[in-house]
Amino acid sequence: MKKILLTGFEPFLNFKLNPTMEVVKHLDGSTINGYEVVTRVLPVDFSTSGKELLNAIEETKPDAIVSLGLAGGRSKVTPERIAINCNDGGEPDNNGRIPSGEPIVEAGSDGLFSTLPIREMVKELKEKGYPAEISNSAGTYLCNHVMYQALNYVKQQDQQIPTGFIHIPASHELAIEHGKVPSWSQTDLNEAVSVCLACIKDGR
């Protein structure tokens, strides 16, 4: 059976939980549109997150790669269009490191575009009643870092693997913790990601 590698992140900064971690726990081992979903939770660490993702790719040999990140202020599910070759963001990772704009990959492409069917994902989400739109900026924090690492790896290996990143809103649990943050139920977040994964088919 074909496999989708789905990754989320551990809690970070002042967030005591991360809904992406809950999504990957929920979907681990499931079958969506003929693909087995295998999952990993990545550290919020500029030094190790990319390495752990690439190790997971080499270990699982997936047919598609989808990484998830929390966008705490967004109210919509937002598949990302592009990752840029820059570590920055202005916030520390979980080990206190604050990068200052250095490249993720020396001599790498300035930017790499998602190869996921992001337009179809947004269309399907909207048809099922989930607010969604394509995002043109994954930022310069760990989400962008992981997206770039995966796309660069696939490019260097000359593989035709649908690869990209999806930001999801906060869960209600986070909203309770942080006040008036836009939020979704964890159940809806799980289902919305499932809708996105179901759009991956026939090598696209």
JSON list of N, CA, C and O in Angstrom, two decimals, residues 122-182:
[
{"chain": "A", "resi": 122, "resn": "VAL", "atom": "N", "xyz": [-8.13, 23.21, -0.91]},
{"chain": "A", "resi": 122, "resn": "VAL", "atom": "CA", "xyz": [-8.94, 24.35, -0.49]},
{"chain": "A", "resi": 122, "resn": "VAL", "atom": "C", "xyz": [-10.38, 24.20, -1.00]},
{"chain": "A", "resi": 122, "resn": "VAL", "atom": "O", "xyz": [-11.35, 24.43, -0.27]},
{"chain": "A", "resi": 123, "resn": "LYS", "atom": "N", "xyz": [-10.53, 23.78, -2.24]},
{"chain": "A", "resi": 123, "resn": "LYS", "atom": "CA", "xyz": [-11.87, 23.58, -2.83]},
{"chain": "A", "resi": 123, "resn": "LYS", "atom": "C", "xyz": [-12.66, 22.54, -2.04]},
{"chain": "A", "resi": 123, "resn": "LYS", "atom": "O", "xyz": [-13.83, 22.76, -1.69]},
{"chain": "A", "resi": 124, "resn": "GLU", "atom": "N", "xyz": [-12.03, 21.41, -1.76]},
{"chain": "A", "resi": 124, "resn": "GLU", "atom": "CA", "xyz": [-12.72, 20.34, -1.03]},
{"chain": "A", "resi": 124, "resn": "GLU", "atom": "C", "xyz": [-13.07, 20.76, 0.39]},
{"chain": "A", "resi": 124, "resn": "GLU", "atom": "O", "xyz": [-14.15, 20.43, 0.90]},
{"chain": "A", "resi": 125, "resn": "LEU", "atom": "N", "xyz": [-12.16, 21.46, 1.05]},
{"chain": "A", "resi": 125, "resn": "LEU", "atom": "CA", "xyz": [-12.43, 21.93, 2.40]},
{"chain": "A", "resi": 125, "resn": "LEU", "atom": "C", "xyz": [-13.64, 22.87, 2.41]},
{"chain": "A", "resi": 125, "resn": "LEU", "atom": "O", "xyz": [-14.55, 22.72, 3.24]},
{"chain": "A", "resi": 126, "resn": "LYS", "atom": "N", "xyz": [-13.66, 23.82, 1.49]},
{"chain": "A", "resi": 126, "resn": "LYS", "atom": "CA", "xyz": [-14.78, 24.76, 1.43]},
{"chain": "A", "resi": 126, "resn": "LYS", "atom": "C", "xyz": [-16.10, 24.05, 1.14]},
{"chain": "A", "resi": 126, "resn": "LYS", "atom": "O", "xyz": [-17.14, 24.38, 1.73]},
{"chain": "A", "resi": 127, "resn": "GLU", "atom": "N", "xyz": [-16.06, 23.08, 0.24]},
{"chain": "A", "resi": 127, "resn": "GLU", "atom": "CA", "xyz": [-17.28, 22.35, -0.09]},
{"chain": "A", "resi": 127, "resn": "GLU", "atom": "C", "xyz": [-17.82, 21.58, 1.10]},
{"chain": "A", "resi": 127, "resn": "GLU", "atom": "O", "xyz": [-19.03, 21.35, 1.21]},
{"chain": "A", "resi": 128, "resn": "LYS", "atom": "N", "xyz": [-16.95, 21.20, 2.01]},
{"chain": "A", "resi": 128, "resn": "LYS", "atom": "CA", "xyz": [-17.36, 20.47, 3.21]},
{"chain": "A", "resi": 128, "resn": "LYS", "atom": "C", "xyz": [-17.59, 21.40, 4.40]},
{"chain": "A", "resi": 128, "resn": "LYS", "atom": "O", "xyz": [-17.79, 20.93, 5.52]},
{"chain": "A", "resi": 129, "resn": "GLY", "atom": "N", "xyz": [-17.54, 22.70, 4.14]},
{"chain": "A", "resi": 129, "resn": "GLY", "atom": "CA", "xyz": [-17.88, 23.67, 5.18]},
{"chain": "A", "resi": 129, "resn": "GLY", "atom": "C", "xyz": [-16.74, 24.10, 6.08]},
{"chain": "A", "resi": 129, "resn": "GLY", "atom": "O", "xyz": [-16.98, 24.76, 7.10]},
{"chain": "A", "resi": 130, "resn": "TYR", "atom": "N", "xyz": [-15.51, 23.81, 5.67]},
{"chain": "A", "resi": 130, "resn": "TYR", "atom": "CA", "xyz": [-14.36, 24.21, 6.47]},
{"chain": "A", "resi": 130, "resn": "TYR", "atom": "C", "xyz": [-13.69, 25.43, 5.84]},
{"chain": "A", "resi": 130, "resn": "TYR", "atom": "O", "xyz": [-13.28, 25.38, 4.68]},
{"chain": "A", "resi": 131, "resn": "PRO", "atom": "N", "xyz": [-13.55, 26.54, 6.56]},
{"chain": "A", "resi": 131, "resn": "PRO", "atom": "CA", "xyz": [-12.87, 27.71, 6.02]},
{"chain": "A", "resi": 131, "resn": "PRO", "atom": "C", "xyz": [-11.44, 27.39, 5.63]},
{"chain": "A", "resi": 131, "resn": "PRO", "atom": "O", "xyz": [-10.70, 26.75, 6.40]},
{"chain": "A", "resi": 132, "resn": "ALA", "atom": "N", "xyz": [-11.04, 27.81, 4.43]},
{"chain": "A", "resi": 132, "resn": "ALA", "atom": "CA", "xyz": [-9.70, 27.47, 3.94]},
{"chain": "A", "resi": 132, "resn": "ALA", "atom": "C", "xyz": [-9.29, 28.45, 2.86]},
{"chain": "A", "resi": 132, "resn": "ALA", "atom": "O", "xyz": [-10.12, 29.03, 2.16]},
{"chain": "A", "resi": 133, "resn": "GLU", "atom": "N", "xyz": [-7.98, 28.63, 2.74]},
{"chain": "A", "resi": 133, "resn": "GLU", "atom": "CA", "xyz": [-7.42, 29.41, 1.64]},
{"chain": "A", "resi": 133, "resn": "GLU", "atom": "C", "xyz": [-5.95, 29.07, 1.51]},
{"chain": "A", "resi": 133, "resn": "GLU", "atom": "O", "xyz": [-5.32, 28.59, 2.45]},
{"chain": "A", "resi": 134, "resn": "ILE", "atom": "N", "xyz": [-5.40, 29.30, 0.32]},
{"chain": "A", "resi": 134, "resn": "ILE", "atom": "CA", "xyz": [-3.96, 29.11, 0.12]},
{"chain": "A", "resi": 134, "resn": "ILE", "atom": "C", "xyz": [-3.22, 30.25, 0.80]},
{"chain": "A", "resi": 134, "resn": "ILE", "atom": "O", "xyz": [-3.62, 31.40, 0.72]},
{"chain": "A", "resi": 135, "resn": "SER", "atom": "N", "xyz": [-2.13, 29.91, 1.48]},
{"chain": "A", "resi": 135, "resn": "SER", "atom": "CA", "xyz": [-1.26, 30.91, 2.09]},
{"chain": "A", "resi": 135, "resn": "SER", "atom": "C", "xyz": [0.00, 31.06, 1.25]},
{"chain": "A", "resi": 135, "resn": "SER", "atom": "O", "xyz": [0.56, 30.07, 0.77]},
{"chain": "A", "resi": 136, "resn": "ASN", "atom": "N", "xyz": [0.44, 32.29, 1.09]},
{"chain": "A", "resi": 136, "resn": "ASN", "atom": "CA", "xyz": [1.66, 32.57, 0.32]},
{"chain": "A", "resi": 136, "resn": "ASN", "atom": "C", "xyz": [2.87, 32.82, 1.20]},
{"chain": "A", "resi": 136, "resn": "ASN", "atom": "O", "xyz": [3.92, 33.24, 0.69]},
{"chain": "A", "resi": 137, "resn": "SER", "atom": "N", "xyz": [2.75, 32.56, 2.49]},
{"chain": "A", "resi": 137, "resn": "SER", "atom": "CA", "xyz": [3.90, 32.71, 3.37]},
{"chain": "A", "resi": 137, "resn": "SER", "atom": "C", "xyz": [3.81, 31.73, 4.53]},
{"chain": "A", "resi": 137, "resn": "SER", "atom": "O", "xyz": [2.88, 31.80, 5.34]},
{"chain": "A", "resi": 138, "resn": "ALA", "atom": "N", "xyz": [4.80, 30.85, 4.59]},
{"chain": "A", "resi": 138, "resn": "ALA", "atom": "CA", "xyz": [4.90, 29.92, 5.72]},
{"chain": "A", "resi": 138, "resn": "ALA", "atom": "C", "xyz": [5.76, 30.50, 6.83]},
{"chain": "A", "resi": 138, "resn": "ALA", "atom": "O", "xyz": [6.12, 29.80, 7.78]},
{"chain": "A", "resi": 139, "resn": "GLY", "atom": "N", "xyz": [6.08, 31.80, 6.71]},
{"chain": "A", "resi": 139, "resn": "GLY", "atom": "CA", "xyz": [6.92, 32.44, 7.71]},
{"chain": "A", "resi": 139, "resn": "GLY", "atom": "C", "xyz": [8.38, 32.05, 7.53]},
{"chain": "A", "resi": 139, "resn": "GLY", "atom": "O", "xyz": [8.81, 31.62, 6.47]},
{"chain": "A", "resi": 140, "resn": "THR", "atom": "N", "xyz": [9.15, 32.23, 8.61]},
{"chain": "A", "resi": 140, "resn": "THR", "atom": "CA", "xyz": [10.57, 31.84, 8.57]},
{"chain": "A", "resi": 140, "resn": "THR", "atom": "C", "xyz": [10.94, 31.04, 9.83]},
{"chain": "A", "resi": 140, "resn": "THR", "atom": "O", "xyz": [12.12, 30.90, 10.16]},
{"chain": "A", "resi": 141, "resn": "TYR", "atom": "N", "xyz": [9.93, 30.52, 10.51]},
{"chain": "A", "resi": 141, "resn": "TYR", "atom": "CA", "xyz": [10.16, 29.75, 11.74]},
{"chain": "A", "resi": 141, "resn": "TYR", "atom": "C", "xyz": [10.25, 28.26, 11.37]},
{"chain": "A", "resi": 141, "resn": "TYR", "atom": "O", "xyz": [10.58, 27.91, 10.24]},
{"chain": "A", "resi": 142, "resn": "LEU", "atom": "N", "xyz": [9.96, 27.38, 12.30]},
{"chain": "A", "resi": 142, "resn": "LEU", "atom": "CA", "xyz": [10.17, 25.95, 12.08]},
{"chain": "A", "resi": 142, "resn": "LEU", "atom": "C", "xyz": [9.26, 25.38, 11.00]},
{"chain": "A", "resi": 142, "resn": "LEU", "atom": "O", "xyz": [9.63, 24.41, 10.32]},
{"chain": "A", "resi": 143, "resn": "CYS", "atom": "N", "xyz": [8.08, 25.92, 10.81]},
{"chain": "A", "resi": 143, "resn": "CYS", "atom": "CA", "xyz": [7.18, 25.40, 9.79]},
{"chain": "A", "resi": 143, "resn": "CYS", "atom": "C", "xyz": [7.80, 25.56, 8.40]},
{"chain": "A", "resi": 143, "resn": "CYS", "atom": "O", "xyz": [7.85, 24.62, 7.61]},
{"chain": "A", "resi": 144, "resn": "ASN", "atom": "N", "xyz": [8.26, 26.76, 8.12]},
{"chain": "A", "resi": 144, "resn": "ASN", "atom": "CA", "xyz": [8.95, 27.01, 6.85]},
{"chain": "A", "resi": 144, "resn": "ASN", "atom": "C", "xyz": [10.20, 26.15, 6.74]},
{"chain": "A", "resi": 144, "resn": "ASN", "atom": "O", "xyz": [10.50, 25.60, 5.67]},
{"chain": "A", "resi": 145, "resn": "HIS", "atom": "N", "xyz": [10.94, 26.01, 7.83]},
{"chain": "A", "resi": 145, "resn": "HIS", "atom": "CA", "xyz": [12.17, 25.22, 7.85]},
{"chain": "A", "resi": 145, "resn": "HIS", "atom": "C", "xyz": [11.90, 23.78, 7.41]},
{"chain": "A", "resi": 145, "resn": "HIS", "atom": "O", "xyz": [12.58, 23.23, 6.53]},
{"chain": "A", "resi": 146, "resn": "VAL", "atom": "N", "xyz": [10.88, 23.17, 8.01]},
{"chain": "A", "resi": 146, "resn": "VAL", "atom": "CA", "xyz": [10.55, 21.78, 7.71]},
{"chain": "A", "resi": 146, "resn": "VAL", "atom": "C", "xyz": [10.03, 21.64, 6.27]},
{"chain": "A", "resi": 146, "resn": "VAL", "atom": "O", "xyz": [10.39, 20.70, 5.55]},
{"chain": "A", "resi": 147, "resn": "MET", "atom": "N", "xyz": [9.18, 22.57, 5.85]},
{"chain": "A", "resi": 147, "resn": "MET", "atom": "CA", "xyz": [8.67, 22.52, 4.48]},
{"chain": "A", "resi": 147, "resn": "MET", "atom": "C", "xyz": [9.81, 22.60, 3.48]},
{"chain": "A", "resi": 147, "resn": "MET", "atom": "O", "xyz": [9.86, 21.83, 2.51]},
{"chain": "A", "resi": 148, "resn": "TYR", "atom": "N", "xyz": [10.73, 23.52, 3.70]},
{"chain": "A", "resi": 148, "resn": "TYR", "atom": "CA", "xyz": [11.86, 23.68, 2.78]},
{"chain": "A", "resi": 148, "resn": "TYR", "atom": "C", "xyz": [12.74, 22.42, 2.77]},
{"chain": "A", "resi": 148, "resn": "TYR", "atom": "O", "xyz": [13.16, 21.95, 1.70]},
{"chain": "A", "resi": 149, "resn": "GLN", "atom": "N", "xyz": [13.01, 21.89, 3.94]},
{"chain": "A", "resi": 149, "resn": "GLN", "atom": "CA", "xyz": [13.87, 20.70, 4.02]},
{"chain": "A", "resi": 149, "resn": "GLN", "atom": "C", "xyz": [13.29, 19.55, 3.22]},
{"chain": "A", "resi": 149, "resn": "GLN", "atom": "O", "xyz": [14.00, 18.85, 2.49]},
{"chain": "A", "resi": 150, "resn": "ALA", "atom": "N", "xyz": [11.98, 19.32, 3.36]},
{"chain": "A", "resi": 150, "resn": "ALA", "atom": "CA", "xyz": [11.35, 18.21, 2.65]},
{"chain": "A", "resi": 150, "resn": "ALA", "atom": "C", "xyz": [11.37, 18.43, 1.14]},
{"chain": "A", "resi": 150, "resn": "ALA", "atom": "O", "xyz": [11.73, 17.53, 0.36]},
{"chain": "A", "resi": 151, "resn": "LEU", "atom": "N", "xyz": [11.00, 19.64, 0.70]},
{"chain": "A", "resi": 151, "resn": "LEU", "atom": "CA", "xyz": [10.98, 19.93, -0.73]},
{"chain": "A", "resi": 151, "resn": "LEU", "atom": "C", "xyz": [12.38, 19.88, -1.34]},
{"chain": "A", "resi": 151, "resn": "LEU", "atom": "O", "xyz": [12.57, 19.38, -2.46]},
{"chain": "A", "resi": 152, "resn": "ASN", "atom": "N", "xyz": [13.36, 20.37, -0.61]},
{"chain": "A", "resi": 152, "resn": "ASN", "atom": "CA", "xyz": [14.74, 20.33, -1.10]},
{"chain": "A", "resi": 152, "resn": "ASN", "atom": "C", "xyz": [15.23, 18.89, -1.22]},
{"chain": "A", "resi": 152, "resn": "ASN", "atom": "O", "xyz": [15.88, 18.53, -2.21]},
{"chain": "A", "resi": 153, "resn": "TYR", "atom": "N", "xyz": [14.91, 18.07, -0.24]},
{"chain": "A", "resi": 153, "resn": "TYR", "atom": "CA", "xyz": [15.32, 16.66, -0.27]},
{"chain": "A", "resi": 153, "resn": "TYR", "atom": "C", "xyz": [14.73, 15.95, -1.48]},
{"chain": "A", "resi": 153, "resn": "TYR", "atom": "O", "xyz": [15.44, 15.25, -2.22]},
{"chain": "A", "resi": 154, "resn": "VAL", "atom": "N", "xyz": [13.43, 16.13, -1.69]},
{"chain": "A", "resi": 154, "resn": "VAL", "atom": "CA", "xyz": [12.77, 15.47, -2.80]},
{"chain": "A", "resi": 154, "resn": "VAL", "atom": "C", "xyz": [13.36, 15.95, -4.13]},
{"chain": "A", "resi": 154, "resn": "VAL", "atom": "O", "xyz": [13.58, 15.16, -5.06]},
{"chain": "A", "resi": 155, "resn": "LYS", "atom": "N", "xyz": [13.64, 17.25, -4.22]},
{"chain": "A", "resi": 155, "resn": "LYS", "atom": "CA", "xyz": [14.25, 17.79, -5.43]},
{"chain": "A", "resi": 155, "resn": "LYS", "atom": "C", "xyz": [15.64, 17.18, -5.67]},
{"chain": "A", "resi": 155, "resn": "LYS", "atom": "O", "xyz": [15.97, 16.78, -6.79]},
{"chain": "A", "resi": 156, "resn": "GLN", "atom": "N", "xyz": [16.45, 17.13, -4.63]},
{"chain": "A", "resi": 156, "resn": "GLN", "atom": "CA", "xyz": [17.81, 16.60, -4.78]},
{"chain": "A", "resi": 156, "resn": "GLN", "atom": "C", "xyz": [17.81, 15.12, -5.14]},
{"chain": "A", "resi": 156, "resn": "GLN", "atom": "O", "xyz": [18.70, 14.63, -5.84]},
{"chain": "A", "resi": 157, "resn": "GLN", "atom": "N", "xyz": [16.79, 14.40, -4.65]},
{"chain": "A", "resi": 157, "resn": "GLN", "atom": "CA", "xyz": [16.68, 12.97, -4.97]},
{"chain": "A", "resi": 157, "resn": "GLN", "atom": "C", "xyz": [16.00, 12.73, -6.31]},
{"chain": "A", "resi": 157, "resn": "GLN", "atom": "O", "xyz": [15.86, 11.58, -6.73]},
{"chain": "A", "resi": 158, "resn": "ASP", "atom": "N", "xyz": [15.54, 13.80, -6.94]},
{"chain": "A", "resi": 158, "resn": "ASP", "atom": "CA", "xyz": [14.85, 13.72, -8.22]},
{"chain": "A", "resi": 158, "resn": "ASP", "atom": "C", "xyz": [13.64, 12.79, -8.14]},
{"chain": "A", "resi": 158, "resn": "ASP", "atom": "O", "xyz": [13.39, 11.97, -9.02]},
{"chain": "A", "resi": 159, "resn": "GLN", "atom": "N", "xyz": [12.89, 12.94, -7.04]},
{"chain": "A", "resi": 159, "resn": "GLN", "atom": "CA", "xyz": [11.70, 12.13, -6.82]},
{"chain": "A", "resi": 159, "resn": "GLN", "atom": "C", "xyz": [10.45, 12.93, -7.14]},
{"chain": "A", "resi": 159, "resn": "GLN", "atom": "O", "xyz": [10.40, 14.13, -6.88]},
{"chain": "A", "resi": 160, "resn": "GLN", "atom": "N", "xyz": [9.44, 12.25, -7.65]},
{"chain": "A", "resi": 160, "resn": "GLN", "atom": "CA", "xyz": [8.16, 12.89, -7.95]},
{"chain": "A", "resi": 160, "resn": "GLN", "atom": "C", "xyz": [7.18, 12.54, -6.83]},
{"chain": "A", "resi": 160, "resn": "GLN", "atom": "O", "xyz": [6.26, 11.75, -7.00]},
{"chain": "A", "resi": 161, "resn": "ILE", "atom": "N", "xyz": [7.40, 13.13, -5.66]},
{"chain": "A", "resi": 161, "resn": "ILE", "atom": "CA", "xyz": [6.57, 12.85, -4.49]},
{"chain": "A", "resi": 161, "resn": "ILE", "atom": "C", "xyz": [5.81, 14.11, -4.10]},
{"chain": "A", "resi": 161, "resn": "ILE", "atom": "O", "xyz": [6.44, 15.14, -3.82]},
{"chain": "A", "resi": 162, "resn": "PRO", "atom": "N", "xyz": [4.49, 14.08, -4.07]},
{"chain": "A", "resi": 162, "resn": "PRO", "atom": "CA", "xyz": [3.75, 15.25, -3.60]},
{"chain": "A", "resi": 162, "resn": "PRO", "atom": "C", "xyz": [4.22, 15.63, -2.18]},
{"chain": "A", "resi": 162, "resn": "PRO", "atom": "O", "xyz": [4.20, 14.79, -1.28]},
{"chain": "A", "resi": 163, "resn": "THR", "atom": "N", "xyz": [4.63, 16.86, -2.03]},
{"chain": "A", "resi": 163, "resn": "THR", "atom": "CA", "xyz": [5.27, 17.29, -0.78]},
{"chain": "A", "resi": 163, "resn": "THR", "atom": "C", "xyz": [4.86, 18.72, -0.45]},
{"chain": "A", "resi": 163, "resn": "THR", "atom": "O", "xyz": [4.82, 19.57, -1.34]},
{"chain": "A", "resi": 164, "resn": "GLY", "atom": "N", "xyz": [4.55, 18.97, 0.82]},
{"chain": "A", "resi": 164, "resn": "GLY", "atom": "CA", "xyz": [4.22, 20.33, 1.20]},
{"chain": "A", "resi": 164, "resn": "GLY", "atom": "C", "xyz": [3.79, 20.45, 2.64]},
{"chain": "A", "resi": 164, "resn": "GLY", "atom": "O", "xyz": [4.00, 19.53, 3.46]},
{"chain": "A", "resi": 165, "resn": "PHE", "atom": "N", "xyz": [3.17, 21.57, 2.94]},
{"chain": "A", "resi": 165, "resn": "PHE", "atom": "CA", "xyz": [2.90, 21.95, 4.33]},
{"chain": "A", "resi": 165, "resn": "PHE", "atom": "C", "xyz": [1.51, 22.57, 4.45]},
{"chain": "A", "resi": 165, "resn": "PHE", "atom": "O", "xyz": [1.06, 23.29, 3.55]},
{"chain": "A", "resi": 166, "resn": "ILE", "atom": "N", "xyz": [0.85, 22.28, 5.57]},
{"chain": "A", "resi": 166, "resn": "ILE", "atom": "CA", "xyz": [-0.47, 22.84, 5.84]},
{"chain": "A", "resi": 166, "resn": "ILE", "atom": "C", "xyz": [-0.48, 23.43, 7.25]},
{"chain": "A", "resi": 166, "resn": "ILE", "atom": "O", "xyz": [-0.13, 22.75, 8.22]},
{"chain": "A", "resi": 167, "resn": "HIS", "atom": "N", "xyz": [-0.86, 24.69, 7.35]},
{"chain": "A", "resi": 167, "resn": "HIS", "atom": "CA", "xyz": [-1.06, 25.31, 8.66]},
{"chain": "A", "resi": 167, "resn": "HIS", "atom": "C", "xyz": [-2.52, 25.11, 9.10]},
{"chain": "A", "resi": 167, "resn": "HIS", "atom": "O", "xyz": [-3.44, 25.23, 8.27]},
{"chain": "A", "resi": 168, "resn": "ILE", "atom": "N", "xyz": [-2.70, 24.84, 10.38]},
{"chain": "A", "resi": 168, "resn": "ILE", "atom": "CA", "xyz": [-4.05, 24.69, 10.92]},
{"chain": "A", "resi": 168, "resn": "ILE", "atom": "C", "xyz": [-4.25, 25.68, 12.07]},
{"chain": "A", "resi": 168, "resn": "ILE", "atom": "O", "xyz": [-3.29, 26.09, 12.72]},
{"chain": "A", "resi": 169, "resn": "PRO", "atom": "N", "xyz": [-5.51, 26.08, 12.32]},
{"chain": "A", "resi": 169, "resn": "PRO", "atom": "CA", "xyz": [-5.78, 27.00, 13.44]},
{"chain": "A", "resi": 169, "resn": "PRO", "atom": "C", "xyz": [-5.57, 26.34, 14.80]},
{"chain": "A", "resi": 169, "resn": "PRO", "atom": "O", "xyz": [-5.35, 25.12, 14.90]},
{"chain": "A", "resi": 170, "resn": "ALA", "atom": "N", "xyz": [-5.68, 27.14, 15.82]},
{"chain": "A", "resi": 170, "resn": "ALA", "atom": "CA", "xyz": [-5.63, 26.63, 17.19]},
{"chain": "A", "resi": 170, "resn": "ALA", "atom": "C", "xyz": [-6.85, 25.77, 17.48]},
{"chain": "A", "resi": 170, "resn": "ALA", "atom": "O", "xyz": [-7.92, 25.93, 16.88]},
{"chain": "A", "resi": 171, "resn": "SER", "atom": "N", "xyz": [-6.71, 24.86, 18.41]},
{"chain": "A", "resi": 171, "resn": "SER", "atom": "CA", "xyz": [-7.83, 24.08, 18.92]},
{"chain": "A", "resi": 171, "resn": "SER", "atom": "C", "xyz": [-8.54, 24.88, 20.02]},
{"chain": "A", "resi": 171, "resn": "SER", "atom": "O", "xyz": [-8.01, 25.87, 20.54]},
{"chain": "A", "resi": 172, "resn": "HIS", "atom": "N", "xyz": [-9.74, 24.44, 20.37]},
{"chain": "A", "resi": 172, "resn": "HIS", "atom": "CA", "xyz": [-10.46, 25.12, 21.46]},
{"chain": "A", "resi": 172, "resn": "HIS", "atom": "C", "xyz": [-9.65, 25.10, 22.76]},
{"chain": "A", "resi": 172, "resn": "HIS", "atom": "O", "xyz": [-9.70, 26.07, 23.54]},
{"chain": "A", "resi": 173, "resn": "GLU", "atom": "N", "xyz": [-8.93, 24.00, 23.00]},
{"chain": "A", "resi": 173, "resn": "GLU", "atom": "CA", "xyz": [-8.13, 23.91, 24.22]},
{"chain": "A", "resi": 173, "resn": "GLU", "atom": "C", "xyz": [-7.11, 25.04, 24.30]},
{"chain": "A", "resi": 173, "resn": "GLU", "atom": "O", "xyz": [-6.90, 25.64, 25.36]},
{"chain": "A", "resi": 174, "resn": "LEU", "atom": "N", "xyz": [-6.49, 25.35, 23.16]},
{"chain": "A", "resi": 174, "resn": "LEU", "atom": "CA", "xyz": [-5.53, 26.46, 23.14]},
{"chain": "A", "resi": 174, "resn": "LEU", "atom": "C", "xyz": [-6.24, 27.79, 23.31]},
{"chain": "A", "resi": 174, "resn": "LEU", "atom": "O", "xyz": [-5.73, 28.71, 23.95]},
{"chain": "A", "resi": 175, "resn": "ALA", "atom": "N", "xyz": [-7.43, 27.92, 22.72]},
{"chain": "A", "resi": 175, "resn": "ALA", "atom": "CA", "xyz": [-8.17, 29.17, 22.83]},
{"chain": "A", "resi": 175, "resn": "ALA", "atom": "C", "xyz": [-8.53, 29.45, 24.28]},
{"chain": "A", "resi": 175, "resn": "ALA", "atom": "O", "xyz": [-8.47, 30.60, 24.75]},
{"chain": "A", "resi": 176, "resn": "ILE", "atom": "N", "xyz": [-8.92, 28.42, 25.00]},
{"chain": "A", "resi": 176, "resn": "ILE", "atom": "CA", "xyz": [-9.24, 28.59, 26.42]},
{"chain": "A", "resi": 176, "resn": "ILE", "atom": "C", "xyz": [-8.01, 29.07, 27.18]},
{"chain": "A", "resi": 176, "resn": "ILE", "atom": "O", "xyz": [-8.08, 29.94, 28.05]},
{"chain": "A", "resi": 177, "resn": "GLU", "atom": "N", "xyz": [-6.86, 28.52, 26.80]},
{"chain": "A", "resi": 177, "resn": "GLU", "atom": "CA", "xyz": [-5.61, 28.85, 27.48]},
{"chain": "A", "resi": 177, "resn": "GLU", "atom": "C", "xyz": [-5.14, 30.27, 27.16]},
{"chain": "A", "resi": 177, "resn": "GLU", "atom": "O", "xyz": [-4.58, 30.95, 28.01]},
{"chain": "A", "resi": 178, "resn": "HIS", "atom": "N", "xyz": [-5.41, 30.74, 25.92]},
{"chain": "A", "resi": 178, "resn": "HIS", "atom": "CA", "xyz": [-4.84, 32.00, 25.47]},
{"chain": "A", "resi": 178, "resn": "HIS", "atom": "C", "xyz": [-5.85, 33.10, 25.22]},
{"chain": "A", "resi": 178, "resn": "HIS", "atom": "O", "xyz": [-5.51, 34.16, 24.72]},
{"chain": "A", "resi": 179, "resn": "GLY", "atom": "N", "xyz": [-7.09, 32.89, 25.55]},
{"chain": "A", "resi": 179, "resn": "GLY", "atom": "CA", "xyz": [-8.07, 33.95, 25.37]},
{"chain": "A", "resi": 179, "resn": "GLY", "atom": "C", "xyz": [-8.75, 33.91, 24.02]},
{"chain": "A", "resi": 179, "resn": "GLY", "atom": "O", "xyz": [-9.16, 32.86, 23.56]},
{"chain": "A", "resi": 180, "resn": "LYS", "atom": "N", "xyz": [-8.81, 35.05, 23.35]},
{"chain": "A", "resi": 180, "resn": "LYS", "atom": "CA", "xyz": [-9.64, 35.17, 22.14]},
{"chain": "A", "resi": 180, "resn": "LYS", "atom": "C", "xyz": [-8.91, 34.77, 20.86]},
{"chain": "A", "resi": 180, "resn": "LYS", "atom": "O", "xyz": [-8.97, 35.47, 19.86]},
{"chain": "A", "resi": 181, "resn": "VAL", "atom": "N", "xyz": [-8.25, 33.65, 20.89]},
{"chain": "A", "resi": 181, "resn": "VAL", "atom": "CA", "xyz": [-7.59, 33.14, 19.69]},
{"chain": "A", "resi": 181, "resn": "VAL", "atom": "C", "xyz": [-8.64, 32.43, 18.84]},
{"chain": "A", "resi": 181, "resn": "VAL", "atom": "O", "xyz": [-9.42, 31.65, 19.38]},
{"chain": "A", "resi": 182, "resn": "PRO", "atom": "N", "xyz": [-8.72, 32.68, 17.51]},
{"chain": "A", "resi": 182, "resn": "PRO", "atom": "CA", "xyz": [-9.65, 31.88, 16.69]},
{"chain": "A", "resi": 182, "resn": "PRO", "atom": "C", "xyz": [-9.35, 30.41, 16.88]},
{"chain": "A", "resi": 182, "resn": "PRO", "atom": "O", "xyz": [-8.18, 30.01, 16.95]}
]
